[in-house]
mmCIF file of C-alpha atoms in Angstrom:
data_model
loop_
_atom_site.group_PDB
_atom_site.id
_atom_site.type_symbol
_atom_site.label_atom_id
_atom_site.label_comp_id
_atom_site.label_asym_id
_atom_site.label_seq_id
_atom_site.Cartn_x
_atom_site.Cartn_y
_atom_site.Cartn_z
ATOM 1 C CA MET A 1 25.447 1.057 12.893
ATOM 2 C CA ILE A 2 27.086 3.957 15.265
ATOM 3 C CA LEU A 3 26.184 4.550 19.036
ATOM 4 C CA ASN A 4 27.985 6.756 21.151
ATOM 5 C CA GLN A 5 27.830 8.622 24.535
ATOM 6 C CA SER A 6 27.525 12.586 24.428
ATOM 7 C CA ALA A 7 26.043 15.353 25.973
ATOM 8 C CA CYS A 8 23.377 16.829 23.358
ATOM 9 C CA GLY A 9 20.015 17.137 24.788
ATOM 10 C CA THR A 10 21.081 15.581 28.081
ATOM 11 C CA ASP A 11 22.037 18.339 30.421
ATOM 12 C CA GLY A 12 18.957 16.909 33.152
ATOM 13 C CA LYS A 13 16.475 19.917 32.409
ATOM 14 C CA GLY A 14 13.829 17.544 30.681
ATOM 15 C CA GLN A 15 12.101 14.157 31.929
ATOM 16 C CA MET A 16 13.331 11.076 31.449
ATOM 17 C CA GLY A 17 10.089 9.553 30.764
ATOM 18 C CA THR A 18 9.266 6.016 32.048
ATOM 19 C CA ASN A 19 8.617 4.666 28.350
ATOM 20 C CA LYS A 20 11.268 5.092 25.922
ATOM 21 C CA ILE A 21 10.294 6.523 22.776
ATOM 22 C CA SER A 22 11.902 5.396 19.318
ATOM 23 C CA VAL A 23 11.957 8.018 16.495
ATOM 24 C CA ILE A 24 12.721 6.612 12.978
ATOM 25 C CA VAL A 25 13.842 9.367 10.506
ATOM 26 C CA PRO A 26 14.204 8.008 7.058
ATOM 27 C CA VAL A 27 17.224 10.108 5.436
ATOM 28 C CA TYR A 28 18.165 10.341 1.774
ATOM 29 C CA ASN A 29 20.528 13.473 0.442
ATOM 30 C CA SER A 30 18.953 15.678 3.504
ATOM 31 C CA ILE A 31 22.555 17.532 3.870
ATOM 32 C CA ASN A 32 21.166 20.751 4.020
ATOM 33 C CA CYS A 33 18.162 20.114 6.259
ATOM 34 C CA LEU A 34 19.381 17.249 8.415
ATOM 35 C CA GLU A 35 20.930 18.368 11.361
ATOM 36 C CA ARG A 36 17.941 21.280 12.413
ATOM 37 C CA CYS A 37 15.970 17.904 12.315
ATOM 38 C CA VAL A 38 17.682 15.993 14.574
ATOM 39 C CA ARG A 39 18.568 19.124 16.677
ATOM 40 C CA SER A 40 14.905 19.266 17.566
ATOM 41 C CA LEU A 41 15.095 15.545 18.799
ATOM 42 C CA CYS A 42 18.056 16.031 20.627
ATOM 43 C CA ALA A 43 16.368 19.102 22.546
ATOM 44 C CA GLN A 44 13.224 16.960 23.549
ATOM 45 C CA THR A 45 12.135 17.692 27.321
ATOM 46 C CA TYR A 46 11.386 13.937 26.928
ATOM 47 C CA GLU A 47 14.760 12.592 27.019
ATOM 48 C CA ASN A 48 14.309 8.986 27.040
ATOM 49 C CA LEU A 49 14.512 8.849 23.139
ATOM 50 C CA GLU A 50 16.700 6.581 20.628
ATOM 51 C CA ILE A 51 17.007 8.352 17.360
ATOM 52 C CA LEU A 52 16.989 6.130 14.439
ATOM 53 C CA LEU A 53 18.760 7.494 11.126
ATOM 54 C CA ILE A 54 18.368 5.491 8.505
ATOM 55 C CA ASP A 55 20.352 6.471 5.855
ATOM 56 C CA ASP A 56 19.014 5.347 2.247
ATOM 57 C CA GLY A 57 21.870 5.300 0.252
ATOM 58 C CA SER A 58 22.574 8.967 0.374
ATOM 59 C CA THR A 59 25.080 10.516 -2.235
ATOM 60 C CA ASP A 60 25.818 13.981 -0.976
ATOM 61 C CA GLY A 61 27.620 13.550 2.204
ATOM 62 C CA THR A 62 24.398 13.126 4.354
ATOM 63 C CA GLY A 63 25.598 9.369 5.594
ATOM 64 C CA LYS A 64 28.843 11.566 7.296
ATOM 65 C CA LEU A 65 26.885 13.594 8.629
ATOM 66 C CA CYS A 66 24.604 11.126 10.474
ATOM 67 C CA GLU A 67 27.749 9.715 11.691
ATOM 68 C CA ARG A 68 28.722 12.804 13.021
ATOM 69 C CA LEU A 69 25.282 13.886 15.084
ATOM 70 C CA ALA A 70 25.857 10.343 16.333
ATOM 71 C CA ALA A 71 29.084 11.111 17.888
ATOM 72 C CA GLU A 72 27.271 13.961 19.461
ATOM 73 C CA ASP A 73 24.399 11.927 21.351
ATOM 74 C CA GLY A 74 24.487 8.118 22.578
ATOM 75 C CA ARG A 75 20.613 8.184 21.916
ATOM 76 C CA ILE A 76 21.566 8.553 17.862
ATOM 77 C CA LEU A 77 21.866 5.206 16.092
ATOM 78 C CA VAL A 78 22.927 5.401 12.275
ATOM 79 C CA HIS A 79 22.147 2.409 9.937
ATOM 80 C CA HIS A 80 23.137 3.081 6.272
ATOM 81 C CA LYS A 81 21.284 1.046 3.532
ATOM 82 C CA GLU A 82 21.248 0.819 -0.300
ATOM 83 C CA ASN A 83 18.444 3.213 -1.549
ATOM 84 C CA GLY A 84 15.012 1.514 -1.404
ATOM 85 C CA GLY A 85 12.675 4.410 -0.483
ATOM 86 C CA ALA A 86 11.240 5.983 2.200
ATOM 87 C CA SER A 87 8.890 3.473 3.179
ATOM 88 C CA SER A 88 11.895 0.770 3.023
ATOM 89 C CA ALA A 89 14.091 2.760 5.126
ATOM 90 C CA ARG A 90 11.011 3.481 7.902
ATOM 91 C CA ASN A 91 10.594 -0.575 7.934
ATOM 92 C CA VAL A 92 14.471 -1.030 8.805
ATOM 93 C CA GLY A 93 13.954 1.483 11.562
ATOM 94 C CA LEU A 94 10.790 -0.405 12.931
ATOM 95 C CA SER A 95 13.124 -3.614 12.826
ATOM 96 C CA MET A 96 16.038 -1.903 14.921
ATOM 97 C CA ALA A 97 13.524 0.313 17.170
ATOM 98 C CA SER A 98 13.480 -0.998 20.976
ATOM 99 C CA GLY A 99 11.528 1.851 22.252
ATOM 100 C CA ASP A 100 7.865 1.487 24.000
ATOM 101 C CA TYR A 101 6.097 3.887 21.485
ATOM 102 C CA ILE A 102 7.232 4.492 18.056
ATOM 103 C CA GLY A 103 7.274 8.262 16.516
ATOM 104 C CA PHE A 104 8.408 8.993 12.685
ATOM 105 C CA VAL A 105 9.916 12.413 11.750
ATOM 106 C CA ASP A 106 10.856 13.392 8.283
ATOM 107 C CA SER A 107 14.584 14.599 7.623
ATOM 108 C CA ASP A 108 13.261 17.724 5.963
ATOM 109 C CA ASP A 109 10.706 18.665 8.973
ATOM 110 C CA TYR A 110 11.604 19.736 12.954
ATOM 111 C CA VAL A 111 9.548 19.118 16.231
ATOM 112 C CA ASP A 112 9.015 21.918 19.193
ATOM 113 C CA SER A 113 11.241 20.786 21.943
ATOM 114 C CA TYR A 114 7.558 19.534 23.913
ATOM 115 C CA VAL A 115 6.233 17.530 21.367
ATOM 116 C CA TYR A 116 7.126 13.842 22.707
ATOM 117 C CA ALA A 117 6.093 14.904 26.009
ATOM 118 C CA GLU A 118 2.842 15.591 24.944
ATOM 119 C CA LEU A 119 2.381 12.709 23.127
ATOM 120 C CA ALA A 120 3.340 10.128 25.486
ATOM 121 C CA GLY A 121 1.761 12.058 28.306
ATOM 122 C CA ALA A 122 -1.451 11.937 26.478
ATOM 123 C CA LEU A 123 -0.733 8.283 25.201
ATOM 124 C CA GLU A 124 -0.426 7.612 29.060
ATOM 125 C CA ARG A 125 -3.149 9.430 30.625
ATOM 126 C CA GLY A 126 -6.181 8.429 28.411
ATOM 127 C CA LYS A 127 -4.729 5.141 27.360
ATOM 128 C CA TYR A 128 -5.261 5.736 23.683
ATOM 129 C CA GLU A 129 -3.786 3.680 21.187
ATOM 130 C CA THR A 130 -2.558 6.425 18.670
ATOM 131 C CA VAL A 131 -2.084 10.202 19.621
ATOM 132 C CA GLN A 132 -1.544 12.916 17.187
ATOM 133 C CA ILE A 133 0.192 16.556 17.579
ATOM 134 C CA SER A 134 -1.213 19.008 15.336
ATOM 135 C CA ARG A 135 1.158 20.638 12.593
ATOM 136 C CA ASP A 136 1.783 23.603 10.550
ATOM 137 C CA GLU A 137 3.379 24.156 7.193
ATOM 138 C CA VAL A 138 6.276 26.572 6.759
ATOM 139 C CA ASP A 139 8.512 27.693 3.785
ATOM 140 C CA GLU A 140 12.637 26.767 3.853
ATOM 141 C CA ASP A 141 12.815 30.454 5.596
ATOM 142 C CA GLY A 142 10.762 29.482 8.394
ATOM 143 C CA ARG A 143 7.443 31.419 7.015
ATOM 144 C CA ARG A 144 4.320 30.006 8.037
ATOM 145 C CA LEU A 145 2.204 28.896 4.976
ATOM 146 C CA PRO A 146 -1.768 28.237 5.388
ATOM 147 C CA ASP A 147 -2.615 25.253 7.285
ATOM 148 C CA VAL A 148 -3.289 21.882 5.205
ATOM 149 C CA CYS A 149 -5.279 20.491 8.323
ATOM 150 C CA THR A 150 -6.788 22.516 11.117
ATOM 151 C CA PRO A 151 -6.348 21.913 14.247
ATOM 152 C CA PRO A 152 -8.913 21.340 16.994
ATOM 153 C CA GLU A 153 -9.113 24.038 19.797
ATOM 154 C CA LYS A 154 -8.365 21.606 22.752
ATOM 155 C CA GLU A 155 -7.612 17.870 23.180
ATOM 156 C CA ARG A 156 -9.777 15.510 21.098
ATOM 157 C CA PHE A 157 -10.629 12.049 20.577
ATOM 158 C CA CYS A 158 -12.062 11.365 17.114
ATOM 159 C CA ASP A 159 -12.981 7.631 16.679
ATOM 160 C CA SER A 160 -11.884 5.404 13.821
ATOM 161 C CA GLU A 161 -14.952 5.905 11.575
ATOM 162 C CA THR A 162 -14.868 9.812 12.238
ATOM 163 C CA PHE A 163 -11.162 10.136 11.515
ATOM 164 C CA ILE A 164 -11.741 8.189 7.846
ATOM 165 C CA LYS A 165 -14.317 10.616 6.995
ATOM 166 C CA GLU A 166 -11.587 13.504 7.653
ATOM 167 C CA LEU A 167 -9.186 11.583 5.702
ATOM 168 C CA LEU A 168 -12.126 11.311 2.978
ATOM 169 C CA LEU A 169 -12.829 15.060 3.009
ATOM 170 C CA HIS A 170 -8.920 16.056 2.857
ATOM 171 C CA ARG A 171 -9.497 17.567 6.097
ATOM 172 C CA GLY A 172 -7.439 14.753 8.318
ATOM 173 C CA ASP A 173 -3.788 14.266 8.698
ATOM 174 C CA SER A 174 -2.998 10.837 7.257
ATOM 175 C CA SER A 175 1.202 11.651 8.210
ATOM 176 C CA PHE A 176 2.646 9.212 10.630
ATOM 177 C CA CYS A 177 5.121 12.137 11.376
ATOM 178 C CA THR A 178 2.717 13.722 13.405
ATOM 179 C CA LYS A 179 1.569 10.623 16.033
ATOM 180 C CA LEU A 180 3.146 8.451 18.529
ATOM 181 C CA PHE A 181 2.068 4.859 18.504
ATOM 182 C CA PRO A 182 2.611 2.099 20.886
ATOM 183 C CA ARG A 183 5.400 -0.705 19.785
ATOM 184 C CA GLU A 184 2.584 -3.243 19.430
ATOM 185 C CA ILE A 185 0.632 -1.687 16.745
ATOM 186 C CA PHE A 186 3.318 -2.474 14.171
ATOM 187 C CA ALA A 187 3.445 -6.372 14.941
ATOM 188 C CA GLY A 188 1.775 -7.245 12.273
ATOM 189 C CA HIS A 189 2.366 -4.146 9.932
ATOM 190 C CA ARG A 190 4.998 -2.464 7.656
ATOM 191 C CA PHE A 191 4.664 0.225 5.655
ATOM 192 C CA PRO A 192 4.090 -0.833 1.699
ATOM 193 C CA GLU A 193 7.225 -0.418 -0.313
ATOM 194 C CA GLY A 194 7.176 1.160 -3.713
ATOM 195 C CA GLU A 195 4.352 3.763 -3.284
ATOM 196 C CA LEU A 196 4.441 7.316 -2.440
ATOM 197 C CA ASN A 197 0.801 7.486 -0.768
ATOM 198 C CA GLU A 198 2.042 4.679 1.773
ATOM 199 C CA ASP A 199 0.782 6.518 5.184
ATOM 200 C CA PHE A 200 -2.756 6.351 3.814
ATOM 201 C CA ARG A 201 -2.869 2.942 2.968
ATOM 202 C CA LEU A 202 -1.133 1.739 6.270
ATOM 203 C CA LEU A 203 -3.283 4.138 8.325
ATOM 204 C CA LEU A 204 -6.001 3.174 7.433
ATOM 205 C CA ASP A 205 -5.160 -0.624 8.118
ATOM 206 C CA ILE A 206 -4.646 0.406 11.652
ATOM 207 C CA LEU A 207 -7.596 2.177 12.412
ATOM 208 C CA GLN A 208 -9.271 -0.771 11.631
ATOM 209 C CA GLU A 209 -7.519 -2.133 14.537
ATOM 210 C CA ILE A 210 -7.942 0.704 17.159
ATOM 211 C CA PRO A 211 -10.859 2.774 18.488
ATOM 212 C CA GLY A 212 -9.285 5.868 17.116
ATOM 213 C CA VAL A 213 -7.235 8.870 17.304
ATOM 214 C CA CYS A 214 -6.672 11.521 20.560
ATOM 215 C CA ILE A 215 -5.375 14.820 18.511
ATOM 216 C CA LEU A 216 -3.746 17.742 20.086
ATOM 217 C CA PRO A 217 -4.212 21.150 19.615
ATOM 218 C CA GLU A 218 -0.716 21.967 19.764
ATOM 219 C CA GLN A 219 0.887 22.782 16.249
ATOM 220 C CA GLY A 220 4.466 21.290 17.426
ATOM 221 C CA TYR A 221 5.226 19.607 14.194
ATOM 222 C CA HIS A 222 6.529 21.841 11.417
ATOM 223 C CA VAL A 223 6.673 20.503 8.046
ATOM 224 C CA VAL A 224 9.295 22.201 5.972
ATOM 225 C CA CYS A 225 8.007 22.874 2.032
ATOM 226 C CA ARG A 226 11.029 23.078 0.135
ATOM 227 C CA ARG A 227 11.567 24.592 -3.301
ATOM 228 C CA GLU A 228 12.339 22.396 -5.771
ATOM 229 C CA SER A 229 15.863 21.960 -6.601
ATOM 230 C CA THR A 230 17.490 23.668 -9.445
ATOM 231 C CA THR A 231 19.348 20.249 -10.281
ATOM 232 C CA ARG A 232 15.856 18.524 -10.864
ATOM 233 C CA LYS A 233 13.696 20.758 -12.407
ATOM 234 C CA ARG A 234 10.090 19.102 -13.826
ATOM 235 C CA THR A 235 9.840 18.818 -17.562
ATOM 236 C CA LYS A 236 6.319 18.794 -19.347
ATOM 237 C CA ASP A 237 6.299 15.098 -19.156
ATOM 238 C CA SER A 238 7.754 14.798 -15.472
ATOM 239 C CA PHE A 239 5.091 12.826 -13.977
ATOM 240 C CA SER A 240 5.181 11.176 -10.200
ATOM 241 C CA ARG A 241 4.136 8.130 -9.193
ATOM 242 C CA VAL A 242 1.990 9.466 -6.169
ATOM 243 C CA PHE A 243 -0.431 10.605 -8.502
ATOM 244 C CA LEU A 244 -1.051 6.736 -9.718
ATOM 245 C CA ASP A 245 -0.977 5.905 -6.267
ATOM 246 C CA ILE A 246 -3.725 8.249 -5.174
ATOM 247 C CA VAL A 247 -6.218 6.482 -7.637
ATOM 248 C CA GLU A 248 -5.396 2.934 -6.605
ATOM 249 C CA ASN A 249 -5.751 3.681 -2.991
ATOM 250 C CA ALA A 250 -8.985 5.542 -3.547
ATOM 251 C CA ASP A 251 -10.252 2.164 -5.277
ATOM 252 C CA MET A 252 -8.858 0.463 -2.159
ATOM 253 C CA VAL A 253 -10.772 2.954 0.647
ATOM 254 C CA GLN A 254 -14.181 2.715 -1.703
ATOM 255 C CA LYS A 255 -14.037 -1.134 -1.082
ATOM 256 C CA LEU A 256 -13.286 -0.599 2.645
ATOM 257 C CA VAL A 257 -16.001 1.904 3.370
ATOM 258 C CA ASP A 258 -18.504 -0.073 1.613
ATOM 259 C CA GLN A 259 -17.730 -3.478 3.262
ATOM 260 C CA LYS A 260 -16.909 -1.814 6.849
ATOM 261 C CA TYR A 261 -18.442 1.757 7.119
ATOM 262 C CA PRO A 262 -21.532 2.005 4.798
ATOM 263 C CA ALA A 263 -22.283 5.207 6.537
ATOM 264 C CA LEU A 264 -19.320 6.884 4.482
ATOM 265 C CA HIS A 265 -20.312 5.703 0.931
ATOM 266 C CA ASP A 266 -20.914 9.265 -0.559
ATOM 267 C CA TYR A 267 -17.824 10.524 1.299
ATOM 268 C CA ALA A 268 -15.868 7.617 -0.054
ATOM 269 C CA VAL A 269 -17.046 8.277 -3.876
ATOM 270 C CA ARG A 270 -16.037 12.223 -3.367
ATOM 271 C CA PHE A 271 -12.543 10.945 -2.356
ATOM 272 C CA ASN A 272 -12.531 8.782 -5.378
ATOM 273 C CA LEU A 273 -13.965 11.480 -7.968
ATOM 274 C CA TYR A 274 -11.395 13.858 -6.212
ATOM 275 C CA GLN A 275 -8.477 11.966 -6.672
ATOM 276 C CA ARG A 276 -8.766 11.330 -10.149
ATOM 277 C CA LEU A 277 -9.231 14.683 -10.634
ATOM 278 C CA ASP A 278 -5.849 15.328 -9.231
ATOM 279 C CA TYR A 279 -4.773 12.698 -11.640
ATOM 280 C CA MET A 280 -6.423 14.344 -14.571
ATOM 281 C CA LEU A 281 -4.666 17.714 -13.662
ATOM 282 C CA HIS A 282 -0.956 16.136 -13.701
ATOM 283 C CA VAL A 283 -0.543 13.735 -16.033
ATOM 284 C CA PRO A 284 1.164 14.964 -18.956
ATOM 285 C CA VAL A 285 -0.606 15.626 -22.254
ATOM 286 C CA SER A 286 1.473 13.724 -23.869
ATOM 287 C CA GLN A 287 0.371 10.333 -21.751
ATOM 288 C CA MET A 288 -2.610 11.560 -22.545
ATOM 289 C CA LYS A 289 -3.557 8.672 -25.151
ATOM 290 C CA GLY A 290 -5.185 5.593 -25.494
ATOM 291 C CA HIS A 291 -2.368 3.427 -25.107
ATOM 292 C CA ASN A 292 -1.793 4.475 -21.548
ATOM 293 C CA THR A 293 -4.282 1.747 -19.864
ATOM 294 C CA PHE A 294 -4.334 3.761 -16.796
ATOM 295 C CA TYR A 295 -5.301 6.947 -18.259
ATOM 296 C CA LYS A 296 -7.927 5.289 -20.110
ATOM 297 C CA ASN A 297 -9.409 3.600 -16.967
ATOM 298 C CA VAL A 298 -9.553 7.084 -15.145
ATOM 299 C CA LYS A 299 -11.021 8.670 -18.188
ATOM 300 C CA LYS A 300 -13.899 5.552 -17.981
ATOM 301 C CA TYR A 301 -14.624 5.671 -14.429
ATOM 302 C CA LEU A 302 -15.320 9.426 -14.553
ATOM 303 C CA ARG A 303 -17.367 9.021 -17.817
ATOM 304 C CA ARG A 304 -19.443 6.281 -15.645
ATOM 305 C CA HIS A 305 -19.949 7.926 -12.459
ATOM 306 C CA VAL A 306 -20.617 11.475 -14.152
ATOM 307 C CA GLY A 307 -24.346 11.262 -11.825
ATOM 308 C CA ASP A 308 -21.972 11.210 -9.030
ATOM 309 C CA THR A 309 -19.784 14.021 -9.991
ATOM 310 C CA ILE A 310 -23.352 16.115 -10.450
ATOM 311 C CA LYS A 311 -25.234 14.781 -7.201
ATOM 312 C CA ASN A 312 -22.668 14.183 -4.744
ATOM 313 C CA PRO A 313 -23.094 17.035 -1.968
ATOM 314 C CA TYR A 314 -19.278 17.204 -0.716
ATOM 315 C CA LEU A 315 -17.709 18.167 -3.791
ATOM 316 C CA THR A 316 -17.480 22.072 -4.450
ATOM 317 C CA GLY A 317 -18.865 23.463 -7.289
ATOM 318 C CA LYS A 318 -15.352 23.922 -8.681
ATOM 319 C CA ASN A 319 -14.579 20.612 -8.416
ATOM 320 C CA LYS A 320 -17.660 19.454 -10.280
ATOM 321 C CA GLY A 321 -16.851 21.791 -12.950
ATOM 322 C CA TYR A 322 -13.400 20.614 -13.425
ATOM 323 C CA LEU A 323 -14.430 16.820 -13.432
ATOM 324 C CA LEU A 324 -17.173 17.523 -16.229
ATOM 325 C CA LEU A 325 -14.645 19.247 -18.522
ATOM 326 C CA LEU A 326 -12.267 16.889 -18.067
ATOM 327 C CA THR A 327 -14.729 14.061 -18.450
ATOM 328 C CA ALA A 328 -16.278 15.627 -21.839
ATOM 329 C CA ALA A 329 -12.618 16.572 -23.386
ATOM 330 C CA PRO A 330 -9.482 16.039 -21.237
ATOM 331 C CA ARG A 331 -6.656 16.505 -23.840
ATOM 332 C CA THR A 332 -8.266 19.653 -25.060
ATOM 333 C CA VAL A 333 -9.236 20.990 -21.459
ATOM 334 C CA ARG A 334 -5.717 20.212 -20.314
ATOM 335 C CA SER A 335 -3.942 21.773 -23.648
ATOM 336 C CA MET A 336 -6.170 24.868 -23.222
ATOM 337 C CA HIS A 337 -5.008 24.979 -19.526
ATOM 338 C CA GLY A 338 -1.268 24.651 -20.149
ATOM 339 C CA TRP A 339 -1.394 27.532 -23.013
ATOM 340 C CA LYS A 340 -3.330 29.703 -20.289
ATOM 341 C CA MET A 341 -0.795 29.210 -17.701
ATOM 342 C CA ARG A 342 2.288 30.054 -20.280
ATOM 343 C CA LEU A 343 0.540 33.172 -20.994
ATOM 344 C CA SER A 344 -0.091 34.448 -17.861
ATOM 345 C CA LYS A 345 3.655 33.440 -16.976
ATOM 346 C CA LYS A 346 4.600 35.453 -19.998
ATOM 347 C CA GLU A 347 2.665 38.285 -19.047
ATOM 348 C CA GLY A 348 4.020 38.443 -15.747
#
């Protein structure tokens, strides 16, 4: 761990703030983007921050970059650990954090200078238990991409049940990076390790314990969509664990909804079908075989829920068409789709 005094972001122009904010940044092989991220945190007008850089076993020199950045600002703490994934790094950060409020930023991303002043101000003004800034998506060159989450026109309080409904419709923002929480919220909570859809699962746990989320309209958090590295090119048999996790989380949320939020039942069914559609569109054709138990269970689920696919009012016609085709002849449909995509690339 490194703690040094510095001048970055402490020129007296901002507001120190009464309450301290701990911002946790999990870092892994981020040498090309980390400095922009950290500089955006150093430049916050809300200066009463500690910035926790959790180096998750980087091998590309990122660890040394963390140390150099810490040497420039006394608010930066660096912790080096063995690689264990983003959830593991965040959990280490939670154990280190000394702030009254807790925030998170991914090392690829960056934030506008007003973000933590706005978030802290809203928490204190409205006595909320969670506040969310809106976000946009940009490419590596800073060009705006279509919004994934549409920001409200003005500050809006969204009760927990409504927020869950928005998540089930894929309109809500489950990311912890856009939010600020009072420290006490994490007293009984940690990120599930070994999963890739971890924000969704933990946020559902927290939403059951709080009245709701205040959403601010400013798009001050910038999600950077990075092009896949040429050294990590996907093959036709590559398959991310995330597509398993989203199905398992869909089952989890269905049980939660049926127990606590029965009015959201149809939304949860829609979510379950949509997540399985996502899985079926990404699982490699080579893995769509009888010995793959997970694939078999997804296929059985879709066949048992053909009626729900047809009648669910929250699925689009396109969703229903793909689901029905993949339910009837999944391997054939995926093989034809792959052939069509390869042909279009050649023609292009």
